[in-house]
Tab-separated table of C-alpha atoms in Angstrom:
chain	number	residue	atom	x	y	z
I	1134	MET	CA	35.739	-9.864	58.020
I	1135	ARG	CA	37.522	-8.045	54.933
I	1136	ARG	CA	37.378	-11.521	53.107
I	1137	ALA	CA	33.799	-12.190	54.210
I	1138	ILE	CA	32.477	-8.974	52.787
I	1139	LEU	CA	34.308	-9.370	49.894
I	1140	ALA	CA	33.011	-12.800	49.332
I	1141	VAL	CA	29.235	-11.580	49.784
I	1142	PHE	CA	29.889	-8.816	47.079
I	1143	LEU	CA	31.205	-11.645	44.789
I	1144	THR	CA	28.342	-14.215	45.507
I	1145	LEU	CA	25.999	-10.938	44.535
I	1146	THR	CA	27.895	-9.958	41.687
I	1147	VAL	CA	27.751	-13.618	40.197
I	1148	ILE	CA	23.990	-13.585	41.151
I	1149	ALA	CA	23.223	-10.462	39.205
I	1150	SER	CA	25.521	-11.221	36.212
I	1151	PRO	CA	23.760	-13.662	34.474
I	1152	ILE	CA	20.554	-11.805	34.800
I	1153	ALA	CA	22.005	-8.646	33.309
I	1154	GLY	CA	21.390	-10.108	29.984
I	1155	THR	CA	17.389	-10.397	30.223
I	1156	ALA	CA	16.991	-6.469	29.727
I	1157	SER	CA	14.374	-6.036	27.791
I	1158	ALA	CA	13.419	-2.909	25.428
I	1159	ALA	CA	15.334	0.295	25.288
I	1160	PRO	CA	12.859	2.485	27.224
I	1161	GLY	CA	13.678	0.231	30.268
I	1162	LEU	CA	9.856	-0.580	30.666
I	1163	ASN	CA	8.141	-3.698	31.756
I	1164	PHE	CA	6.030	-3.746	28.306
I	1165	SER	CA	4.777	-7.308	29.415
I	1166	SER	CA	2.543	-5.774	31.760
I	1167	GLU	CA	-1.026	-4.452	30.307
I	1168	LYS	CA	-0.580	-1.078	32.233
I	1169	THR	CA	2.726	0.212	30.877
I	1170	PRO	CA	1.818	2.655	28.558
I	1171	ASN	CA	3.037	2.190	25.026
I	1172	PRO	CA	1.984	4.499	22.447
I	1173	THR	CA	1.887	3.175	19.068
I	1174	PHE	CA	1.611	3.919	15.142
I	1175	VAL	CA	-0.505	1.371	13.499
I	1176	GLU	CA	-0.442	1.257	9.943
I	1177	ASP	CA	-2.816	-0.268	8.193
I	1178	GLU	CA	-1.350	-1.180	4.757
I	1179	LEU	CA	2.420	-0.522	4.065
I	1180	THR	CA	3.880	-0.973	0.438
I	1181	ILE	CA	7.539	-2.120	0.269
I	1182	VAL	CA	8.687	-1.143	-3.403
I	1183	THR	CA	11.143	-3.869	-3.779
I	1184	HIS	CA	11.323	-6.725	-1.623
I	1185	ASP	CA	14.556	-9.300	-2.478
I	1186	ARG	CA	13.837	-12.541	-1.142
I	1187	GLY	CA	17.407	-13.402	-2.092
I	1188	GLU	CA	19.030	-10.751	0.171
I	1189	MET	CA	15.795	-10.408	2.681
I	1190	ASP	CA	14.572	-12.384	5.260
I	1191	ASP	CA	12.006	-10.394	7.088
I	1192	PRO	CA	8.954	-8.540	5.519
I	1193	LEU	CA	9.823	-5.440	7.270
I	1194	GLU	CA	13.291	-5.199	5.247
I	1195	TYR	CA	13.770	-2.540	2.248
I	1196	TYR	CA	16.466	-0.771	0.594
I	1197	ASN	CA	16.488	2.626	2.285
I	1198	ASP	CA	17.732	5.694	0.225
I	1199	SER	CA	21.381	4.692	-0.225
I	1200	GLY	CA	20.402	1.261	-1.353
I	1201	GLU	CA	21.438	-0.375	2.009
I	1202	ILE	CA	19.136	-3.226	3.300
I	1203	THR	CA	17.409	-1.700	6.368
I	1204	ARG	CA	14.737	-2.978	8.619
I	1205	LEU	CA	11.984	-0.869	9.940
I	1206	PRO	CA	11.772	-0.214	13.782
I	1207	ALA	CA	8.592	-1.635	13.825
I	1208	THR	CA	6.650	-5.050	14.340
I	1209	VAL	CA	3.756	-7.053	12.549
I	1210	ASN	CA	0.248	-7.934	14.121
I	1211	GLN	CA	0.819	-11.491	14.598
I	1212	SER	CA	-2.798	-11.786	15.521
I	1213	GLN	CA	-3.853	-11.420	11.880
I	1214	ASP	CA	-4.198	-14.899	9.663
I	1215	THR	CA	-2.535	-13.268	6.630
I	1216	PRO	CA	-0.270	-10.481	7.242
I	1217	VAL	CA	1.545	-9.814	3.640
I	1218	GLY	CA	0.398	-9.852	-0.013
I	1219	VAL	CA	1.658	-10.104	-3.157
I	1220	ARG	CA	0.615	-10.049	-6.844
I	1221	PHE	CA	2.207	-12.771	-8.609
I	1222	ASP	CA	2.075	-10.575	-11.915
I	1223	LYS	CA	4.846	-8.173	-9.890
I	1224	ILE	CA	7.082	-10.949	-9.193
I	1225	ASP	CA	10.604	-11.325	-10.753
I	1226	ALA	CA	10.905	-14.906	-10.423
I	1227	ASP	CA	13.422	-16.851	-12.992
I	1228	ARG	CA	10.918	-19.586	-13.060
I	1229	TYR	CA	8.307	-17.577	-15.262
I	1230	THR	CA	11.065	-17.083	-18.261
I	1231	LEU	CA	12.549	-20.718	-18.417
I	1232	PHE	CA	10.482	-22.007	-21.235
I	1233	PRO	CA	11.458	-23.220	-23.974
I	1234	ARG	CA	14.195	-25.058	-22.508
I	1235	VAL	CA	16.689	-26.056	-24.876
I	1236	ASP	CA	18.267	-29.471	-24.670
I	1237	GLY	CA	16.815	-29.553	-20.993
I	1238	GLU	CA	18.726	-26.399	-19.977
I	1239	VAL	CA	16.977	-24.412	-17.317
I	1240	GLU	CA	19.067	-21.245	-18.602
I	1241	ASN	CA	19.317	-20.393	-21.951
I	1242	SER	CA	18.857	-17.251	-24.405
I	1243	ALA	CA	15.686	-18.686	-26.032
I	1244	THR	CA	12.562	-17.435	-23.859
I	1245	TRP	CA	9.242	-16.925	-24.710
I	1246	THR	CA	9.480	-13.281	-23.739
I	1247	ALA	CA	10.917	-12.482	-26.995
I	1248	ALA	CA	8.067	-10.824	-28.975
I	1249	ALA	CA	9.999	-11.781	-32.447
I	1250	ASP	CA	9.742	-15.026	-31.680
I	1251	TRP	CA	5.726	-15.362	-32.085
I	1252	THR	CA	4.027	-15.518	-35.124
I	1253	THR	CA	0.746	-14.178	-35.623
I	1254	SER	CA	-2.280	-15.017	-38.050
I	1255	SER	CA	-5.866	-14.445	-38.170
I	1256	GLY	CA	-9.146	-14.168	-39.972
I	1257	ALA	CA	-9.503	-11.677	-42.780
I	1258	SER	CA	-11.293	-9.182	-40.407
I	1259	SER	CA	-9.388	-10.158	-37.313
I	1260	SER	CA	-6.121	-9.653	-36.121
I	1261	MET	CA	-3.234	-10.496	-33.361
I	1262	SER	CA	-0.545	-8.371	-31.843
I	1263	VAL	CA	2.245	-9.401	-29.679
I	1264	THR	CA	4.116	-6.516	-27.700
I	1265	ASP	CA	6.777	-5.789	-25.361
I	1266	ALA	CA	4.852	-5.098	-22.115
I	1267	ASP	CA	7.827	-5.449	-19.149
I	1268	ALA	CA	6.483	-3.531	-16.044
I	1269	ASP	CA	6.926	-4.033	-12.342
I	1270	GLY	CA	10.524	-5.362	-12.864
I	1271	VAL	CA	9.052	-8.371	-14.789
I	1272	GLN	CA	9.202	-9.339	-18.542
I	1273	LYS	CA	6.052	-9.279	-20.205
I	1274	LEU	CA	4.085	-9.981	-23.109
I	1275	GLN	CA	0.802	-8.306	-24.427
I	1276	PHE	CA	-1.138	-10.433	-26.879
I	1277	ASP	CA	-4.116	-8.488	-28.214
I	1278	ALA	CA	-6.530	-10.301	-29.992
I	1279	THR	CA	-9.247	-8.446	-31.832
I	1280	VAL	CA	-11.516	-11.092	-33.340
I	1281	ALA	CA	-14.739	-11.003	-35.983
I	1282	SER	CA	-17.587	-13.532	-35.890
I	1283	THR	CA	-16.660	-16.870	-37.267
I	1284	GLU	CA	-13.129	-16.339	-37.174
I	1285	THR	CA	-9.911	-16.515	-34.776
I	1286	ALA	CA	-6.705	-14.884	-34.113
I	1287	THR	CA	-3.654	-16.486	-33.137
I	1288	ALA	CA	-0.049	-15.881	-31.887
I	1289	THR	CA	2.328	-18.977	-32.148
I	1290	LEU	CA	5.658	-19.706	-30.334
I	1291	ALA	CA	7.331	-22.713	-32.122
I	1292	ASN	CA	10.919	-21.693	-31.815
I	1293	ASN	CA	13.050	-24.284	-29.860
I	1294	VAL	CA	9.362	-25.646	-28.620
I	1295	SER	CA	9.729	-29.532	-28.864
I	1296	ILE	CA	8.852	-31.922	-26.011
I	1297	THR	CA	8.245	-35.113	-27.216
I	1298	SER	CA	8.569	-37.287	-23.533
I	1299	ASP	CA	5.605	-37.609	-21.630
I	1300	PRO	CA	3.845	-34.767	-23.045
I	1301	ASN	CA	0.507	-35.265	-21.236
I	1302	LYS	CA	2.304	-35.054	-17.858
I	1303	ARG	CA	3.638	-31.786	-18.532
I	1304	ILE	CA	2.496	-29.061	-16.615
I	1305	LEU	CA	0.654	-25.702	-18.051
I	1306	THR	CA	1.625	-23.018	-16.179
I	1307	THR	CA	0.763	-19.343	-16.877
I	1308	VAL	CA	0.570	-16.009	-15.005
I	1309	LEU	CA	-1.213	-13.043	-16.581
I	1310	ASN	CA	-3.270	-10.225	-16.256
I	1311	VAL	CA	-6.819	-10.256	-18.210
I	1312	GLU	CA	-7.217	-6.963	-19.560
I	1313	THR	CA	-10.179	-7.325	-22.170
I	1314	LEU	CA	-12.361	-10.597	-22.052
I	1315	SER	CA	-15.055	-9.871	-24.523
I	1316	GLY	CA	-15.110	-13.199	-25.818
I	1317	THR	CA	-13.147	-16.433	-25.189
I	1318	GLY	CA	-9.853	-17.232	-25.451
I	1319	GLU	CA	-7.300	-20.257	-25.249
I	1320	ILE	CA	-3.767	-21.339	-24.224
I	1321	ARG	CA	-3.004	-24.246	-26.162
I	1322	ALA	CA	-0.078	-27.018	-26.435
I	1323	VAL	CA	0.069	-28.271	-29.841
I	1324	ASP	CA	1.294	-31.484	-31.372
I	1325	GLY	CA	3.045	-32.296	-34.489
I	1326	ASP	CA	-0.135	-33.351	-36.796
I	1327	GLY	CA	-2.610	-30.347	-34.837
I	1328	ASP	CA	-3.935	-31.790	-31.672
I	1329	TYR	CA	-4.038	-29.901	-28.817
I	1330	ARG	CA	-4.919	-29.644	-25.207
I	1331	TYR	CA	-6.016	-26.157	-24.053
I	1332	ALA	CA	-7.346	-24.119	-21.267
I	1333	GLU	CA	-9.977	-21.143	-21.685
I	1334	LEU	CA	-10.459	-17.630	-20.606
I	1335	ASN	CA	-14.262	-17.647	-20.635
I	1336	ALA	CA	-16.589	-15.379	-18.756
I	1337	SER	CA	-19.611	-17.735	-19.033
I	1338	ARG	CA	-17.428	-20.516	-16.939
I	1339	ALA	CA	-16.526	-21.014	-13.286
I	1340	ALA	CA	-12.965	-19.487	-12.525
I	1341	SER	CA	-12.378	-22.348	-10.318
I	1342	ASN	CA	-12.673	-24.905	-12.706
I	1343	ASP	CA	-9.772	-26.689	-13.525
I	1344	THR	CA	-9.626	-25.994	-17.321
I	1345	VAL	CA	-10.476	-22.164	-16.857
I	1346	VAL	CA	-7.656	-19.561	-16.716
I	1347	ALA	CA	-9.785	-16.983	-15.922
I	1348	ASN	CA	-13.341	-15.930	-16.258
I	1349	ALA	CA	-12.878	-12.046	-15.816
I	1350	THR	CA	-10.863	-9.446	-15.894
I	1351	GLY	CA	-8.039	-9.355	-13.763
I	1352	ASN	CA	-4.097	-8.962	-12.390
I	1353	GLY	CA	-1.956	-11.716	-11.226
I	1354	ILE	CA	-3.972	-14.537	-12.127
I	1355	VAL	CA	-1.916	-17.905	-11.834
I	1356	PHE	CA	-2.933	-21.242	-13.809
I	1357	GLN	CA	-1.485	-24.371	-13.465
I	1358	GLU	CA	-2.687	-27.589	-14.348
I	1359	ARG	CA	-1.574	-31.002	-15.709
I	1360	LEU	CA	-1.864	-31.124	-19.261
I	1361	SER	CA	-3.744	-34.454	-19.214
I	1362	ASN	CA	-6.720	-32.907	-17.219
I	1363	LEU	CA	-7.371	-30.429	-20.043
I	1364	PRO	CA	-9.529	-31.210	-23.045
I	1365	LEU	CA	-8.150	-32.404	-26.376
I	1366	ALA	CA	-9.227	-30.997	-29.856
I	1367	GLY	CA	-7.803	-30.203	-33.031
I	1368	SER	CA	-7.438	-31.806	-36.703
I	1369	GLY	CA	-4.689	-34.615	-35.960
I	1370	ASP	CA	-5.124	-38.360	-35.060
I	1371	GLY	CA	-6.602	-37.701	-31.650
I	1372	SER	CA	-3.602	-38.626	-29.839
I	1373	PHE	CA	-1.721	-36.172	-27.862
I	1374	ASP	CA	1.977	-37.327	-28.429
I	1375	SER	CA	4.115	-34.379	-27.990
I	1376	ILE	CA	4.344	-30.414	-27.585
I	1377	GLN	CA	5.722	-28.460	-30.699
I	1378	LYS	CA	4.070	-25.336	-30.381
I	1379	VAL	CA	2.310	-23.024	-27.950
I	1380	GLU	CA	-0.404	-21.010	-29.045
I	1381	ILE	CA	-2.623	-18.096	-27.619
I	1382	VAL	CA	-5.615	-17.873	-29.620
I	1383	GLY	CA	-8.813	-15.326	-29.791
I	1384	VAL	CA	-11.700	-17.524	-30.611
I	1385	ASP	CA	-14.475	-15.052	-30.383
I	1386	ASN	CA	-14.455	-11.061	-29.928
I	1387	ASP	CA	-12.004	-9.376	-28.112
I	1388	VAL	CA	-9.387	-10.784	-25.606
I	1389	THR	CA	-6.278	-8.735	-24.613
I	1390	VAL	CA	-3.889	-10.595	-22.002
I	1391	THR	CA	-0.239	-9.808	-20.562
I	1392	VAL	CA	1.424	-12.623	-19.492
I	1393	ALA	CA	4.116	-12.556	-16.948
I	1394	GLY	CA	4.936	-16.473	-16.609
I	1395	LEU	CA	4.837	-19.174	-18.982
I	1396	ASP	CA	5.810	-22.871	-19.190
I	1397	LEU	CA	5.056	-26.139	-20.314
I	1398	GLY	CA	8.187	-28.170	-19.869
I	1399	THR	CA	7.661	-28.931	-16.084
I	1400	LYS	CA	6.088	-32.122	-14.365
I	1401	SER	CA	5.376	-30.274	-11.429
I	1402	THR	CA	3.369	-27.295	-9.807
I	1403	ASP	CA	4.795	-24.694	-7.668
I	1404	THR	CA	3.596	-23.753	-4.672
I	1405	LEU	CA	2.486	-20.216	-4.629
I	1406	GLY	CA	2.160	-19.875	-0.794
I	1407	GLU	CA	-0.777	-20.146	1.847
I	1408	ILE	CA	-3.702	-18.526	1.353
I	1409	GLN	CA	-7.485	-18.749	2.695
I	1410	ARG	CA	-10.188	-19.446	0.657
I	1411	ASP	CA	-13.603	-21.177	0.689
I	1412	THR	CA	-12.690	-24.434	-0.496
I	1413	ASP	CA	-15.680	-26.465	0.310
I	1414	GLY	CA	-17.914	-23.872	-0.325
I	1415	ASP	CA	-19.583	-23.541	3.366
I	1416	GLY	CA	-18.741	-19.751	3.687
I	1417	GLU	CA	-15.825	-20.462	6.094
I	1418	LEU	CA	-12.280	-19.777	5.046
I	1419	GLU	CA	-9.556	-22.470	5.289
I	1420	THR	CA	-6.155	-22.293	4.725
I	1421	THR	CA	-4.481	-23.829	1.959
I	1422	SER	CA	-1.098	-24.422	0.215
I	1423	ALA	CA	-2.085	-22.974	-3.137
I	1424	THR	CA	-0.690	-23.956	-6.784
I	1425	ASP	CA	-3.361	-21.530	-8.533
I	1426	TYR	CA	-4.570	-18.202	-8.030
I	1427	TYR	CA	-8.073	-17.715	-10.051
I	1428	GLU	CA	-9.233	-14.716	-7.902
I	1429	GLY	CA	-6.475	-12.550	-9.365
I	1430	GLY	CA	-5.342	-9.213	-7.321
I	1431	VAL	CA	-3.327	-9.311	-4.463
I	1432	ALA	CA	-3.089	-12.622	-2.846
I	1433	ASN	CA	-2.875	-12.386	0.982
I	1434	LEU	CA	-0.666	-14.977	2.620
I	1435	THR	CA	-0.222	-16.718	5.839
I	1436	GLY	CA	3.645	-15.486	5.339
I	1437	LEU	CA	6.466	-15.083	2.692
I	1438	ASP	CA	7.782	-18.521	4.019
I	1439	THR	CA	4.948	-20.374	2.753
I	1440	MET	CA	6.040	-19.467	-0.617
I	1441	GLY	CA	7.536	-22.419	-2.693
I	1442	SER	CA	10.980	-22.788	-3.671
I	1443	ALA	CA	10.727	-21.245	-7.388
I	1444	PHE	CA	9.925	-17.844	-5.230
I	1445	ASP	CA	13.245	-18.086	-3.330
I	1446	ASP	CA	15.516	-15.302	-5.032
I	1447	ALA	CA	12.513	-13.867	-6.090
I	1448	VAL	CA	12.201	-10.074	-6.165
I	1449	ILE	CA	8.897	-9.078	-4.987
I	1450	THR	CA	7.436	-5.672	-6.393
I	1451	ASP	CA	4.796	-3.852	-4.322
I	1452	LEU	CA	4.804	-6.092	-1.178
I	1453	LYS	CA	1.968	-5.385	0.844
I	1454	VAL	CA	2.257	-5.831	4.880
I	1455	TYR	CA	-0.414	-5.160	6.778
I	1456	ASN	CA	-1.210	-3.955	10.484
I	1457	VAL	CA	2.403	-2.469	10.813
I	1458	GLN	CA	2.745	-1.324	14.445
I	1459	TYR	CA	5.604	1.529	14.947
I	1460	GLN	CA	5.653	1.003	19.150
I	1461	PHE	CA	7.299	3.413	22.016
I	1462	ALA	CA	8.607	0.112	22.978
I	1463	ASP	CA	10.583	-0.347	19.661
I	1464	LEU	CA	12.537	2.885	20.424
I	1465	THR	CA	16.421	2.172	20.843
I	1466	ASP	CA	17.976	5.467	21.097
I	1467	SER	CA	17.974	6.811	24.359
I	1468	ALA	CA	18.035	10.659	22.889
I	1469	GLU	CA	14.208	9.651	21.755
I	1470	TYR	CA	12.519	8.994	25.337
I	1471	SER	CA	12.589	9.455	28.563
I	1472	THR	CA	10.846	7.569	31.425
I	1473	GLU	CA	10.938	9.014	35.053
I	1474	PHE	CA	9.404	7.518	38.221
I	1475	SER	CA	8.958	10.017	41.200
I	1476	SER	CA	6.665	10.854	43.758
I	1477	ALA	CA	2.979	11.892	43.026
I	1478	ASP	CA	2.113	13.644	46.250
I	1479	ASP	CA	0.808	16.865	44.329
I	1480	TYR	CA	-1.663	14.192	42.724
I	1481	ASN	CA	-2.335	12.353	46.212
I	1482	TYR	CA	-0.952	9.600	44.565
I	1483	PRO	CA	2.279	7.192	46.039
I	1484	GLN	CA	4.161	7.449	42.719
I	1485	LYS	CA	3.598	8.815	38.995
I	1486	LEU	CA	5.580	7.863	35.739
I	1487	GLU	CA	6.493	10.773	33.286
I	1488	LEU	CA	7.178	9.721	29.959
I	1489	TYR	CA	8.179	11.402	26.818
I	1490	ALA	CA	8.720	9.776	23.345
I	1491	ASP	CA	9.620	11.429	20.208
I	1492	MET	CA	8.339	9.002	17.453
I	1493	GLU	CA	7.986	9.073	13.750
I	1494	VAL	CA	7.344	6.522	11.015
I	1495	PRO	CA	10.550	6.403	8.609
I	1496	SER	CA	9.855	7.339	5.007
I	1497	ALA	CA	11.915	5.991	1.987
I	1498	ILE	CA	11.784	6.035	-1.919
I	1499	ASP	CA	10.883	2.366	-1.138
I	1500	LEU	CA	8.223	2.655	1.215
I	1501	SER	CA	4.560	3.462	0.067
I	1502	HIS	CA	2.350	4.179	3.325
I	1503	GLY	CA	-1.045	3.516	3.892
I	1504	ASP	CA	-3.206	4.944	6.518
I	1505	ILE	CA	-1.428	5.653	9.737
I	1506	SER	CA	-2.894	6.446	13.391
I	1507	LEU	CA	-1.476	6.989	16.739
I	1508	GLU	CA	-3.439	4.872	19.068
I	1509	PHE	CA	-2.918	3.904	22.847
I	1510	GLU	CA	-3.852	0.707	24.736
I	1511	GLN	CA	-5.369	2.004	27.590
I	1512	GLY	CA	-4.143	0.032	30.835
I	1513	LEU	CA	-5.461	2.128	33.669
I	1514	VAL	CA	-8.622	4.268	34.157
I	1515	GLU	CA	-8.888	7.664	32.465
I	1516	SER	CA	-8.555	9.358	35.813
I	1517	ARG	CA	-4.798	7.817	36.063
I	1518	TYR	CA	-3.658	10.053	33.156
I	1519	ALA	CA	-2.842	13.124	34.593
I	1520	VAL	CA	-1.490	14.434	31.272
I	1521	ALA	CA	-1.839	12.981	27.873
I	1522	GLU	CA	-0.582	15.262	25.023
I	1523	VAL	CA	1.200	15.151	21.533
I	1524	ALA	CA	3.054	18.011	19.798
I	1525	THR	CA	3.049	17.226	16.071
I	1526	GLY	CA	6.178	18.347	14.192
I	1527	ALA	CA	7.900	19.117	17.336
I	1528	ASP	CA	11.843	19.997	17.240
I	1529	THR	CA	13.509	16.926	18.034
I	1530	SER	CA	16.648	19.146	19.146
I	1531	GLU	CA	14.658	20.982	22.048
I	1532	ALA	CA	14.768	19.222	25.088
I	1533	PHE	CA	11.983	17.094	26.823
I	1534	GLY	CA	9.455	19.280	28.654
I	1535	ASN	CA	10.707	22.650	26.946
I	1536	LEU	CA	7.299	22.746	24.115
I	1537	THR	CA	4.577	23.275	26.791
I	1538	ASP	CA	5.252	26.822	27.018
I	1539	ASP	CA	4.772	27.538	23.506
I	1540	GLY	CA	1.600	26.125	23.064
I	1541	SER	CA	2.666	23.528	20.822
I	1542	TYR	CA	1.133	20.472	22.526
I	1543	THR	CA	-2.349	19.374	21.879
I	1544	SER	CA	-3.995	17.794	24.804
I	1545	VAL	CA	-5.413	14.128	23.951
I	1546	THR	CA	-6.989	13.306	27.284
I	1547	ASP	CA	-10.617	13.551	25.563
I	1548	THR	CA	-9.657	10.543	23.601
I	1549	LEU	CA	-9.281	8.595	26.455
I	1550	GLY	CA	-12.128	5.772	27.564
I	1551	SER	CA	-12.525	2.917	29.846
I	1552	GLN	CA	-9.604	0.615	31.067
I	1553	GLY	CA	-8.844	-1.917	28.271
I	1554	SER	CA	-10.070	0.654	25.383
I	1555	THR	CA	-8.019	1.771	22.535
I	1556	ALA	CA	-7.661	5.758	22.155
I	1557	THR	CA	-6.851	7.135	19.179
I	1558	PHE	CA	-4.564	10.267	19.796
I	1559	ILE	CA	-4.174	11.021	16.063
I	1560	SER	CA	-6.439	9.530	13.582
I	1561	SER	CA	-4.441	10.634	10.522
I	1562	ALA	CA	-0.854	10.664	11.279
I	1563	SER	CA	1.920	11.395	8.658
I	1564	ALA	CA	5.138	9.440	8.018
I	1565	ASP	CA	8.601	11.165	8.429
I	1566	THR	CA	6.876	13.675	10.939
I	1567	ASN	CA	8.138	13.423	14.635
I	1568	HIS	CA	5.414	13.495	17.144
I	1569	ARG	CA	6.464	14.036	20.831
I	1570	ILE	CA	4.297	12.601	23.056
I	1571	HIS	CA	4.261	13.552	26.821
I	1572	LEU	CA	2.125	11.509	29.483
I	1573	VAL	CA	2.081	11.365	33.248
I	1574	VAL	CA	0.439	8.502	34.818
I	1575	LEU	CA	-0.469	8.200	38.608
I	1576	LEU	CA	0.611	4.995	39.791
I	1577	GLN	CA	-0.062	2.415	43.264
I	1578	ASP	CA	3.418	1.590	44.612
I	1579	GLU	CA	3.036	-1.781	43.526
I	1580	GLU	CA	2.033	-0.928	39.684
I	1581	ALA	CA	5.275	1.319	39.510
I	1582	THR	CA	7.217	-1.554	40.549
I	1583	THR	CA	5.734	-3.684	37.859
I	1584	LEU	CA	6.163	-0.748	35.327
I	1585	GLN	CA	9.652	-0.101	36.095
I	1586	ASN	CA	10.730	-3.752	34.446
I	1587	THR	CA	12.544	-5.398	37.723
I	1588	GLY	CA	14.503	-7.528	34.956
I	1589	MET	CA	16.499	-4.740	34.413
I	1590	MET	CA	19.567	-5.903	36.409
I	1591	GLY	CA	22.562	-4.397	34.158
I	1592	GLY	CA	22.956	-1.104	35.943
I	1593	PRO	CA	21.006	1.978	36.297
I	1594	THR	CA	17.968	2.431	34.367
I	1595	ASP	CA	16.219	5.860	32.729
I	1596	SER	CA	16.905	9.219	34.371
I	1597	GLY	CA	14.526	9.139	37.419
I	1598	SER	CA	13.320	5.698	37.295
I	1599	GLY	CA	13.695	5.456	40.957
I	1600	GLY	CA	17.678	6.192	41.164
I	1601	PHE	CA	20.656	3.957	41.223
I	1602	PHE	CA	19.891	2.541	44.743
I	1603	SER	CA	16.367	1.142	43.331
I	1604	THR	CA	18.353	-1.024	41.005
I	1605	LEU	CA	19.747	-4.627	42.074
I	1606	TRP	CA	23.435	-2.944	41.489
I	1607	GLY	CA	22.374	-0.121	44.078
I	1608	GLN	CA	21.169	-2.421	46.497
I	1609	ILE	CA	24.480	-4.527	46.118
I	1610	THR	CA	26.311	-1.438	46.804
I	1611	GLY	CA	24.227	-0.130	49.562
I	1612	LEU	CA	24.462	-3.900	51.321
I	1613	VAL	CA	28.625	-3.696	50.834
I	1614	ALA	CA	28.288	0.026	52.272
I	1615	ALA	CA	26.393	-0.931	55.228
I	1616	LEU	CA	28.579	-4.107	56.223
I	1617	ALA	CA	31.541	-1.688	55.725
I	1618	GLY	CA	30.086	0.645	58.155
I	1619	ALA	CA	29.602	-1.967	60.717
I	1620	VAL	CA	33.061	-3.096	61.105
I	1621	GLY	CA	34.664	0.164	60.411
I	1622	LEU	CA	36.224	1.571	57.160
I	1623	SER	CA	39.523	1.282	58.134
I	1624	ARG	CA	39.385	-2.031	59.167
I	1625	LEU	CA	37.742	-3.266	56.224
I	1626	MET	CA	40.518	-1.666	54.006
I	1627	GLY	CA	43.545	-3.172	55.888
I	1628	GLY	CA	44.162	-0.432	58.570
I	1629	GLY	CA	44.202	-1.077	62.248
I	1630	SER	CA	43.673	-4.425	64.298
């Protein structure tokens, strides 16, 4: 008999052991059920000041105040089409500063970002200035043209610029901000005898036109176009046969641009990422892999992983992450929560779940928070929530339940509505502030069984979650004890005959 009981115990242990690895979120509840309470902070727009794609894989990663890479205890709402946003003039990418390439080298000390390498010229009543305008961790130059009627103002880069092979196949690439556009500007690729291909900054042209860089002021504009597709002008022989210099020209009135990226050396465009735009004019947004961004401003992407290889190691300043959710289900420290199932005879219900949670949205120097609200997806009818209250700024050193007497809690039951609705417990919450949430939820027996997360097979769950004998390990122990009692404990242990 002893061997038989031992065999039963070992068999049940083998059955239980593989399942132990299926334990779900730390609070030990079944969050796959819509009835499981899951209070959640919802943030409309989180800004991560520095996101290094060479070091970070997740948009919720950031540098904490000790300089270590940390991930927020949160999730991003996956139902949205474009959960992240970038401004391309705020991206430090090597790709932006490789031009001009010296002897074909992609890394060199000669780069267009040196203001001293640009020369300026203008009509007698006009002017052009080129000044350093580094910002957002990105090397930038500002070109400021003040242009009188019938005159022009020009900034020219000629040092180390000499492309004699396939000039018409090269891509004019620029990333810029348009600060002033009261006239017309041009970016020109100029050959040795005065012919040039050009793209326009022109308020009277459509921004989506393939030859137009921008038609209005704006930030983070990206233009990429093959030179053969751009108009040809100039005073040479009418044939564009090399690239010997680059010019940024104010053609009439005032034009000011701040350039973050410039290149004319490659034959292929870079993929910026997947964005949504009305590509066919029917009023419907389509997802497209963009190589230009004439809209300017923050470009909302379907994911950072849709950005091209040029941005693999880029550092993004002010990465936007939308609809970030800090859920009760995300808590991992057992000191931050308590879940207890018990009889609810005093409420004329079979069982109740009493839940406490200390929740807060983390703050750090590298995090800039948007609007935050504390929301609750109501999985049951209003009358099932016997208690719903929140204590803002609660002291986490105080034991759960000790705050009621001093009146720190504020009831939020009046925010509840119909089953399936979303209640807003706090409409404007602050980061780095603890919010202690207290719920008492009335349950039928089968609901309590569902909420207790029967997948938790690794041992006892949280305090009061039905007790040790409600878990599979407790049931195994009980079964073995019952078998032992049936044959006599002394015989089981080898005593007697």
